[in-house]
Amino acid sequence: MNAPVTIELPVVVIGAGPTGLAAAAHLVQRGIEPLVLEAGPAAGAAVREWSHVRLFSTWGEVVDPAAEKLLAPTGWSKPDAGTYPSGGDWADLYLKPLADALGDKVRTGVRVTGVSRTGRDRIVDADRAAQPFVVHVEHADGREERLFARAVIDASGTWTIPSPAGGSGLPALGERAAAGKITYRVPDLKDPAVRARYTGKRTAVIGSGASAFTALAYLADLAKSEDGAGTKAVWILRRGISGSTFGGGTADQLPARGALGLAAKAAVDDGHADAVTGFRTEVIERDGDGRLVLVAEDGRRLEPVDEVIVLTGFRPDLSFLSEIRLGLDERLQAPTALAPLIDPNQHSCGTVYPHGHRELAHPEQGVYLVGMKSYGRAPTFLAMTGYEQVRSVVAALAGDIESADRVELTLPETGVCGGAGLFDAPEADQTSGGCCAPAPQLIQLGASAPAEEAAAGGCCGS
């Protein structure tokens, strides 16, 4: 079978999450045929896995303009722009209707297993750019298929590869063996079975971003509930506590994001969580009662815990792109030109410079990593960033370079000067670039109040 003429082919979009569906909407608006491939059983499958978590961005910030135009003729009504959706709300009230409006342009239960140039592995130069892309997929029933594309937009996110507990970036010794007592997601404590798992238990929470804040707030609420006696969290931080540990507080231009950090601080101040600083987990052992003992690289051993919640970020799955010539930063695994703009040692959500197709380009022309996946291991991502990325990328694919280069996006400041403060640093080095917020004013943030999950593609922090 000969490959079809490239210009007649669709643009394959990998992932039917918020950014992938927005890319499809922009392609439709430009008169370019999209084909969205989603591994899950429905659009927004990853978002649905954290449906219980509330975003700290409002509805007005998580609906793409092109998608809204596509939805308008269907009678879709945009939720109140000033309210905060949960992950379930986002999926049910926006992503599902958007996928329905796109119709057969979205295929679910289709996992991408490989992307290449037709007839060319990554070594071959000859006539490479003239060849269409070939995308190998596996259907839910095990059937394999190959598809052809004029371009590939990978919006598959990072949800499937959470980072481990180990402080070296590798799983701690014993981490895999203890898998039954470890989760890498924010638990849904409204689910009776999940709630029972943590009620009255001592739980270690490893991580320093928004997801860790959320878990600490949830566990504190559980501890204060009628049935929560004995519930205790142990917050494991790889660095010391400084002015930026709890985010920007009242100086954060996303109020719910600032409140989330203050809720974590309240959990510590009120005695519902103990903070352990400078602790880089290297071993997870079991004691005689089957409880878990965390051991640091410096030999420190913590008191046994019943459960561990690991919220140390996520990583991109690059395995199916092994035959594509990607230009990735050696540290963040983000596009080379984008990496300096999102380095979490230097930047928080509000200090990321607006970027588009040029920063997202790779040596392999016609391939773009967008959304959370474009950030590689960097955690400070917002949904509106992904929407602006795909607007620029689709304009470039349509040949409208003037529009593609006109990247206009103002992100809300975090209230933290410079970096988000999520990476390891000696305590003495954390005074510069610390928190710009005034002295925090503690406010209550219950389990039903705004938070936001890092891997969903609409967040800041991990």
Coordinates of C-alpha atoms in Angstrom, one line a residue:
M1 CA 0.0 0.0 0.0
N2 CA 1.4 3.4 -1.0
A3 CA 1.2 6.2 1.5
P4 CA -1.4 8.9 0.4
V5 CA -0.4 12.4 -0.5
T6 CA 0.5 14.2 2.6
I7 CA -1.6 17.4 2.1
E8 CA -4.8 15.3 1.9
L9 CA -4.1 13.6 5.3
P10 CA -5.5 14.7 8.6
V11 CA -3.5 16.0 11.5
V12 CA -3.4 13.3 14.1
V13 CA -3.9 14.6 17.7
I14 CA -2.8 12.2 20.4
G15 CA -5.0 12.5 23.5
A16 CA -8.6 13.7 24.0
G17 CA -8.0 15.8 27.0
P18 CA -8.5 19.5 27.4
T19 CA -5.5 20.5 25.2
G20 CA -6.0 17.7 22.6
L21 CA -9.7 18.6 22.1
A22 CA -8.8 22.3 21.9
A23 CA -6.2 21.5 19.2
A24 CA -9.0 19.7 17.2
A25 CA -11.3 22.6 17.6
H26 CA -8.7 25.0 16.2
L27 CA -7.9 22.6 13.3
V28 CA -11.6 22.5 12.4
Q29 CA -11.8 26.3 12.6
R30 CA -8.9 26.4 10.1
G31 CA -10.5 24.0 7.8
I32 CA -8.0 21.2 8.5
E33 CA -9.2 17.7 9.3
P34 CA -8.2 16.5 12.8
L35 CA -8.2 12.9 14.0
V36 CA -8.0 12.6 17.7
L37 CA -6.8 9.3 19.2
E38 CA -7.7 8.6 22.8
A39 CA -6.4 5.6 24.7
G40 CA -9.1 5.8 27.3
P41 CA -12.8 4.7 26.9
A42 CA -14.0 8.3 26.7
A43 CA -12.7 11.8 26.1
G44 CA -11.1 13.3 29.2
A45 CA -10.3 9.9 30.6
A46 CA -7.3 11.1 32.6
V47 CA -9.3 14.1 34.0
R48 CA -12.0 11.6 35.1
E49 CA -9.5 9.8 37.2
W50 CA -9.3 12.9 39.5
S51 CA -12.9 13.9 39.2
H52 CA -13.1 14.5 42.9
V53 CA -10.5 17.3 42.9
R54 CA -11.5 20.9 42.3
L55 CA -9.5 23.1 40.0
F56 CA -8.0 26.3 41.2
S57 CA -8.7 27.9 37.8
T58 CA -12.2 29.1 37.1
W59 CA -14.5 28.0 34.3
G60 CA -13.5 31.3 32.5
E61 CA -9.9 30.1 32.4
V62 CA -10.4 26.4 31.4
V63 CA -12.6 26.8 28.3
D64 CA -10.8 27.2 25.0
P65 CA -12.2 30.0 22.7
A66 CA -12.2 27.9 19.5
A67 CA -13.9 25.1 21.4
E68 CA -16.5 27.5 22.7
K69 CA -17.3 28.6 19.2
L70 CA -17.6 25.0 18.0
L71 CA -19.9 24.2 20.9
A72 CA -22.2 27.3 20.5
P73 CA -24.4 25.9 17.6
T74 CA -25.1 22.7 19.7
G75 CA -26.9 24.8 22.4
W76 CA -24.1 24.3 24.9
S77 CA -24.3 26.7 27.8
K78 CA -21.0 27.8 29.4
P79 CA -21.0 27.4 33.2
D80 CA -20.6 30.5 35.3
A81 CA -17.2 31.8 34.4
G82 CA -16.3 32.8 38.0
T83 CA -17.0 29.4 39.5
Y84 CA -14.5 26.5 40.0
P85 CA -15.2 23.2 38.3
S86 CA -14.1 19.8 39.7
G87 CA -12.4 17.4 37.4
G88 CA -15.7 15.6 37.0
D89 CA -17.4 18.9 36.1
W90 CA -14.8 19.7 33.6
A91 CA -15.1 16.3 31.9
D92 CA -19.0 16.1 32.0
L93 CA -19.9 19.7 31.2
Y94 CA -17.1 20.6 28.7
L95 CA -14.9 17.8 27.5
K96 CA -17.7 15.3 26.7
P97 CA -19.9 17.9 24.8
L98 CA -16.8 19.1 22.9
A99 CA -15.9 15.5 21.9
D100 CA -19.5 14.9 20.9
A101 CA -19.5 18.1 18.8
L102 CA -16.3 16.8 17.0
G103 CA -18.1 13.5 16.3
D104 CA -16.1 10.8 14.5
K105 CA -13.1 13.0 14.5
V106 CA -12.5 11.6 18.0
R107 CA -11.7 7.9 18.4
T108 CA -11.6 6.4 21.9
G109 CA -10.1 3.1 23.0
V110 CA -7.2 3.6 20.6
R111 CA -3.7 3.6 22.0
V112 CA -0.8 5.0 19.9
T113 CA 2.1 2.6 20.0
G114 CA 4.5 4.3 17.6
V115 CA 5.0 7.4 15.3
S116 CA 7.5 7.6 12.5
R117 CA 7.9 8.8 8.9
T118 CA 6.5 6.4 6.3
G119 CA 9.3 4.2 5.2
R120 CA 12.0 6.1 7.2
D121 CA 13.3 5.2 10.6
R122 CA 15.0 8.0 12.6
I123 CA 18.4 7.4 10.9
V124 CA 17.3 8.0 7.3
D125 CA 17.7 11.5 5.8
A126 CA 16.8 10.9 2.2
D127 CA 13.5 12.5 1.2
R128 CA 12.4 12.4 4.8
A129 CA 10.4 15.6 5.1
A130 CA 8.3 14.7 2.1
Q131 CA 7.0 11.5 3.7
P132 CA 3.8 11.5 5.6
F133 CA 3.8 10.4 9.2
V134 CA 2.7 6.9 10.0
V135 CA 1.0 6.3 13.3
H136 CA 0.7 2.7 14.7
V137 CA -2.2 2.2 17.0
E138 CA -3.7 -0.7 19.1
H139 CA -7.5 -0.9 19.6
A140 CA -9.1 -2.0 22.8
D141 CA -9.8 -5.4 21.3
G142 CA -6.1 -5.9 20.5
R143 CA -6.5 -5.1 16.8
E144 CA -3.5 -3.2 15.3
E145 CA -3.8 -0.5 12.6
R146 CA -1.6 2.1 10.9
L147 CA -2.8 5.6 10.1
F148 CA -1.2 8.3 8.1
A149 CA -1.0 12.0 9.0
R150 CA 0.3 15.3 7.6
A151 CA 1.4 16.3 11.1
V152 CA 1.2 15.0 14.7
I153 CA 0.2 17.0 17.8
D154 CA 1.0 15.0 20.9
A155 CA -1.3 16.1 23.7
S156 CA -1.2 12.9 25.6
G157 CA -0.1 14.5 28.9
T158 CA 1.9 12.9 31.7
W159 CA -0.7 11.3 33.8
T160 CA 0.3 7.7 33.1
I161 CA 3.8 8.1 34.5
P162 CA 3.9 9.5 38.1
S163 CA 7.4 10.1 39.5
P164 CA 8.4 7.7 42.3
A165 CA 9.0 8.3 46.0
G166 CA 12.8 7.8 45.6
G167 CA 14.8 11.0 46.1
S168 CA 17.1 10.0 43.3
G169 CA 14.4 9.9 40.7
L170 CA 14.4 6.1 40.8
P171 CA 11.9 4.0 42.9
A172 CA 13.1 3.7 46.4
L173 CA 14.3 0.2 47.4
G174 CA 11.2 -1.6 48.5
E175 CA 8.8 0.8 46.8
R176 CA 7.5 -1.6 44.3
A177 CA 7.1 -4.4 46.9
A178 CA 5.0 -2.0 49.0
A179 CA 2.8 -1.0 46.1
G180 CA -0.4 -2.1 48.0
K181 CA 0.1 0.6 50.6
I182 CA 1.2 3.4 48.2
T183 CA -0.8 5.6 45.9
Y184 CA 0.4 8.2 43.4
R185 CA -2.8 10.1 43.2
V186 CA -4.8 12.4 45.5
P187 CA -7.2 10.0 47.2
D188 CA -11.0 10.6 47.0
L189 CA -11.9 10.6 50.7
K190 CA -15.6 10.9 49.8
D191 CA -15.5 7.3 48.5
P192 CA -16.3 5.2 51.6
A193 CA -13.7 2.5 50.7
V194 CA -11.0 5.0 50.2
R195 CA -11.9 6.9 53.3
A196 CA -11.7 3.8 55.4
R197 CA -8.2 3.2 54.1
Y198 CA -6.9 6.5 55.7
T199 CA -9.3 7.0 58.6
G200 CA -7.4 6.7 61.9
K201 CA -4.2 5.9 60.1
R202 CA -0.8 7.6 59.9
T203 CA -0.1 8.6 56.3
A204 CA 3.1 9.9 54.7
V205 CA 2.6 12.5 52.0
I206 CA 5.6 13.0 49.8
G207 CA 5.7 16.1 47.6
S208 CA 5.7 19.9 47.8
G209 CA 3.3 21.1 45.2
A210 CA -0.4 21.6 44.7
S211 CA -1.3 17.9 44.8
A212 CA 0.5 17.5 48.1
F213 CA -1.3 20.6 49.4
T214 CA -4.6 19.0 48.4
A215 CA -3.8 15.7 50.0
L216 CA -2.8 17.4 53.3
A217 CA -6.0 19.5 53.3
Y218 CA -8.1 16.4 52.7
L219 CA -6.4 14.4 55.4
A220 CA -6.8 17.4 57.8
D221 CA -10.5 17.5 57.1
L222 CA -10.7 13.8 57.7
A223 CA -8.9 14.2 61.0
K224 CA -11.4 16.9 62.1
S225 CA -14.4 14.9 61.2
E226 CA -16.5 12.8 63.6
D227 CA -15.1 9.5 62.4
G228 CA -11.6 10.8 61.8
A229 CA -10.0 10.4 65.3
G230 CA -6.4 9.2 65.1
T231 CA -5.9 10.4 61.5
K232 CA -2.4 11.9 61.1
A233 CA -0.3 13.0 58.1
V234 CA 3.4 13.1 57.9
W235 CA 4.5 15.6 55.2
I236 CA 7.8 14.6 53.6
L237 CA 9.7 17.5 52.0
R238 CA 13.0 17.0 50.2
R239 CA 14.0 20.6 51.1
G240 CA 13.6 22.8 54.1
I241 CA 10.6 25.0 54.8
S242 CA 11.0 28.6 53.6
G243 CA 8.8 31.6 52.7
S244 CA 7.9 30.0 49.4
T245 CA 7.0 26.5 50.7
F246 CA 3.3 27.3 50.9
G247 CA 3.1 29.3 47.7
G248 CA 2.1 32.9 47.3
G249 CA -0.8 33.1 49.8
T250 CA -2.9 36.2 49.4
A251 CA -0.6 37.6 46.7
D252 CA -1.5 34.8 44.3
Q253 CA -3.6 36.1 41.5
L254 CA -5.5 32.8 41.5
P255 CA -7.0 33.1 44.9
A256 CA -7.9 29.4 45.2
R257 CA -4.3 28.4 44.4
G258 CA -3.1 30.7 47.2
A259 CA -5.7 29.3 49.6
L260 CA -4.6 25.8 48.8
G261 CA -1.0 26.5 50.1
L262 CA -2.5 28.2 53.2
A263 CA -4.6 25.1 53.9
A264 CA -1.5 23.0 53.9
K265 CA 0.1 25.4 56.3
A266 CA -3.0 25.2 58.5
A267 CA -2.8 21.4 58.5
V268 CA 0.8 21.7 59.9
D269 CA 0.1 24.5 62.3
D270 CA -3.0 22.8 63.7
G271 CA -1.2 19.6 64.4
H272 CA -2.9 17.4 61.8
A273 CA 0.4 17.0 59.9
D274 CA 4.0 16.8 61.0
A275 CA 6.5 18.2 58.5
V276 CA 9.8 16.4 58.0
T277 CA 12.3 18.4 56.0
G278 CA 15.4 17.6 54.0
F279 CA 14.3 14.0 53.7
R280 CA 15.1 12.2 50.5
T281 CA 13.6 8.7 50.6
E282 CA 15.9 5.9 49.5
V283 CA 14.4 2.8 51.1
I284 CA 10.9 1.7 52.1
E285 CA 10.9 -1.1 54.6
R286 CA 8.2 -3.1 56.4
D287 CA 8.2 -3.4 60.2
G288 CA 7.0 -6.5 62.1
D289 CA 3.4 -5.3 61.9
G290 CA 3.5 -4.8 58.1
R291 CA 3.6 -1.0 58.4
L292 CA 6.0 1.0 56.2
V293 CA 9.2 2.6 57.4
L294 CA 10.8 5.4 55.2
V295 CA 14.5 5.6 55.3
A296 CA 16.4 8.6 53.9
E297 CA 19.7 8.7 52.1
D298 CA 21.3 10.1 55.2
G299 CA 20.1 7.1 57.2
R300 CA 17.3 8.8 59.1
R301 CA 14.3 6.5 59.7
L302 CA 10.8 7.7 60.3
E303 CA 8.2 6.3 62.6
P304 CA 6.1 3.6 60.8
V305 CA 3.2 4.7 58.7
D306 CA 0.2 2.8 57.4
E307 CA 0.0 4.4 54.0
V308 CA 2.1 6.5 51.6
I309 CA 0.8 9.1 49.2
V310 CA 3.5 9.9 46.6
L311 CA 2.9 13.3 44.8
T312 CA 6.3 14.1 43.4
G313 CA 5.3 15.0 39.8
F314 CA 4.9 13.3 36.5
R315 CA 7.0 12.4 33.5
P316 CA 6.3 12.3 29.7
D317 CA 5.9 8.9 28.0
L318 CA 8.4 9.3 25.0
S319 CA 8.5 5.5 24.2
F320 CA 6.2 5.7 21.2
L321 CA 8.1 8.6 19.7
S322 CA 11.4 6.8 19.6
E323 CA 11.6 6.9 15.7
I324 CA 10.9 10.7 15.7
R325 CA 13.7 13.2 15.8
L326 CA 12.9 15.2 18.9
G327 CA 14.9 18.1 20.4
L328 CA 14.5 17.8 24.1
D329 CA 16.2 19.5 27.0
E330 CA 18.5 17.0 28.9
R331 CA 17.0 17.9 32.3
L332 CA 13.3 18.7 31.8
Q333 CA 12.6 16.5 28.7
A334 CA 10.8 19.5 27.3
P335 CA 11.4 21.1 23.8
T336 CA 14.9 22.6 23.8
A337 CA 13.7 26.2 23.1
L338 CA 10.9 26.0 25.7
A339 CA 12.9 24.5 28.6
P340 CA 14.7 27.7 29.7
L341 CA 11.3 29.5 29.9
I342 CA 9.7 26.9 32.2
D343 CA 12.6 25.8 34.4
P344 CA 11.0 25.5 37.8
N345 CA 14.3 26.6 39.4
Q346 CA 13.6 30.0 37.9
H347 CA 9.9 30.2 37.0
S348 CA 6.5 29.8 38.5
C349 CA 3.2 29.8 36.5
G350 CA 3.0 33.5 36.3
T351 CA 6.6 34.1 35.2
V352 CA 6.6 31.7 32.2
Y353 CA 7.1 33.7 29.0
P354 CA 4.3 33.4 26.4
H355 CA 5.3 30.8 23.8
G356 CA 4.0 29.1 20.7
H357 CA 5.0 27.0 17.7
R358 CA 8.6 28.2 17.5
E359 CA 9.4 27.2 21.0
L360 CA 7.5 23.9 20.6
A361 CA 9.2 22.9 17.3
H362 CA 11.5 19.9 16.9
P363 CA 14.1 18.8 14.3
E364 CA 11.3 16.6 12.9
Q365 CA 9.1 19.2 11.2
G366 CA 5.4 18.7 11.7
V367 CA 5.6 17.2 15.2
Y368 CA 4.6 19.1 18.3
L369 CA 4.4 18.1 21.9
V370 CA 1.8 20.4 23.5
G371 CA -0.1 20.7 26.8
M372 CA 1.3 19.2 30.0
K373 CA 3.6 16.9 27.9
S374 CA 5.4 19.9 26.4
Y375 CA 6.6 20.8 29.9
G376 CA 8.3 17.4 30.3
R377 CA 9.0 17.2 34.1
A378 CA 8.3 20.9 34.8
P379 CA 5.2 21.2 37.0
T380 CA 4.0 24.7 36.6
F381 CA 1.4 24.4 33.9
L382 CA -2.0 26.0 33.4
A383 CA -4.8 25.0 31.0
M384 CA -4.8 28.4 29.3
T385 CA -1.1 27.9 28.4
G386 CA -2.1 24.7 26.5
Y387 CA -4.9 26.5 24.7
E388 CA -2.6 29.2 23.5
Q389 CA 0.0 26.7 22.5
V390 CA -2.4 24.8 20.2
R391 CA -3.8 28.0 18.7
S392 CA -0.2 29.0 17.6
V393 CA 0.7 25.5 16.4
V394 CA -2.5 25.1 14.3
A395 CA -2.0 28.6 12.8
A396 CA 1.5 27.5 11.8
L397 CA 0.3 24.3 10.3
A398 CA -2.3 26.4 8.3
G399 CA 0.5 28.5 7.0
D400 CA -0.6 31.6 8.9
I401 CA 2.8 32.4 10.4
E402 CA 1.8 36.0 11.3
S403 CA -0.9 34.7 13.6
A404 CA 1.2 31.8 14.8
D405 CA 4.0 34.2 15.9
R406 CA 1.5 36.6 17.7
V407 CA 1.5 34.8 21.0
E408 CA -0.5 36.7 23.6
L409 CA -1.0 35.3 27.0
T410 CA -0.9 36.8 30.4
L411 CA -0.7 34.3 33.2
P412 CA -1.8 35.0 36.7
E413 CA 1.1 35.5 39.1
T414 CA 1.7 33.0 41.9
G415 CA 2.9 35.6 44.4
V416 CA 6.2 33.7 44.4
C417 CA 9.2 35.6 43.0
G418 CA 11.2 33.6 40.5
G419 CA 11.0 29.9 40.8
A420 CA 8.1 27.9 42.2
G421 CA 10.4 26.5 44.9
L422 CA 9.6 22.9 44.1
F423 CA 13.1 21.6 43.5
D424 CA 15.8 20.7 46.0
A425 CA 18.1 23.4 47.3
P426 CA 20.0 23.9 50.6
E427 CA 17.9 25.8 53.1
A428 CA 20.4 28.7 53.1
D429 CA 19.9 29.2 49.4
Q430 CA 16.1 29.6 49.6
T431 CA 15.9 33.1 50.9
S432 CA 16.5 34.6 47.5
G433 CA 13.6 34.2 45.1
G434 CA 11.3 33.3 48.0
C435 CA 7.8 34.3 48.7
C436 CA 6.6 37.7 47.6
A437 CA 3.4 37.4 49.6
P438 CA 2.7 39.3 52.8
A439 CA 2.4 37.3 55.9
P440 CA -0.1 34.6 55.1
Q441 CA -3.6 34.8 56.5
L442 CA -4.8 31.3 57.2
I443 CA -8.2 30.5 55.7
Q444 CA -10.1 27.2 55.8
L445 CA -10.0 25.1 52.7
G446 CA -12.3 22.1 52.9
A447 CA -12.4 19.1 50.7
S448 CA -15.0 20.7 48.5
A449 CA -13.1 23.9 48.0
P450 CA -10.8 24.7 45.1
A451 CA -7.7 22.7 44.4
E452 CA -6.1 21.5 41.2
E453 CA -4.4 18.4 39.9
A454 CA -1.1 18.7 38.2
A455 CA -1.3 16.1 35.5
A456 CA -4.6 17.1 34.2
G457 CA -3.3 19.8 32.1
G458 CA -5.0 22.6 33.9
C459 CA -2.8 23.4 36.8
C460 CA 0.2 24.8 38.4
G461 CA 2.3 22.8 40.8
S462 CA 2.5 19.0 41.2

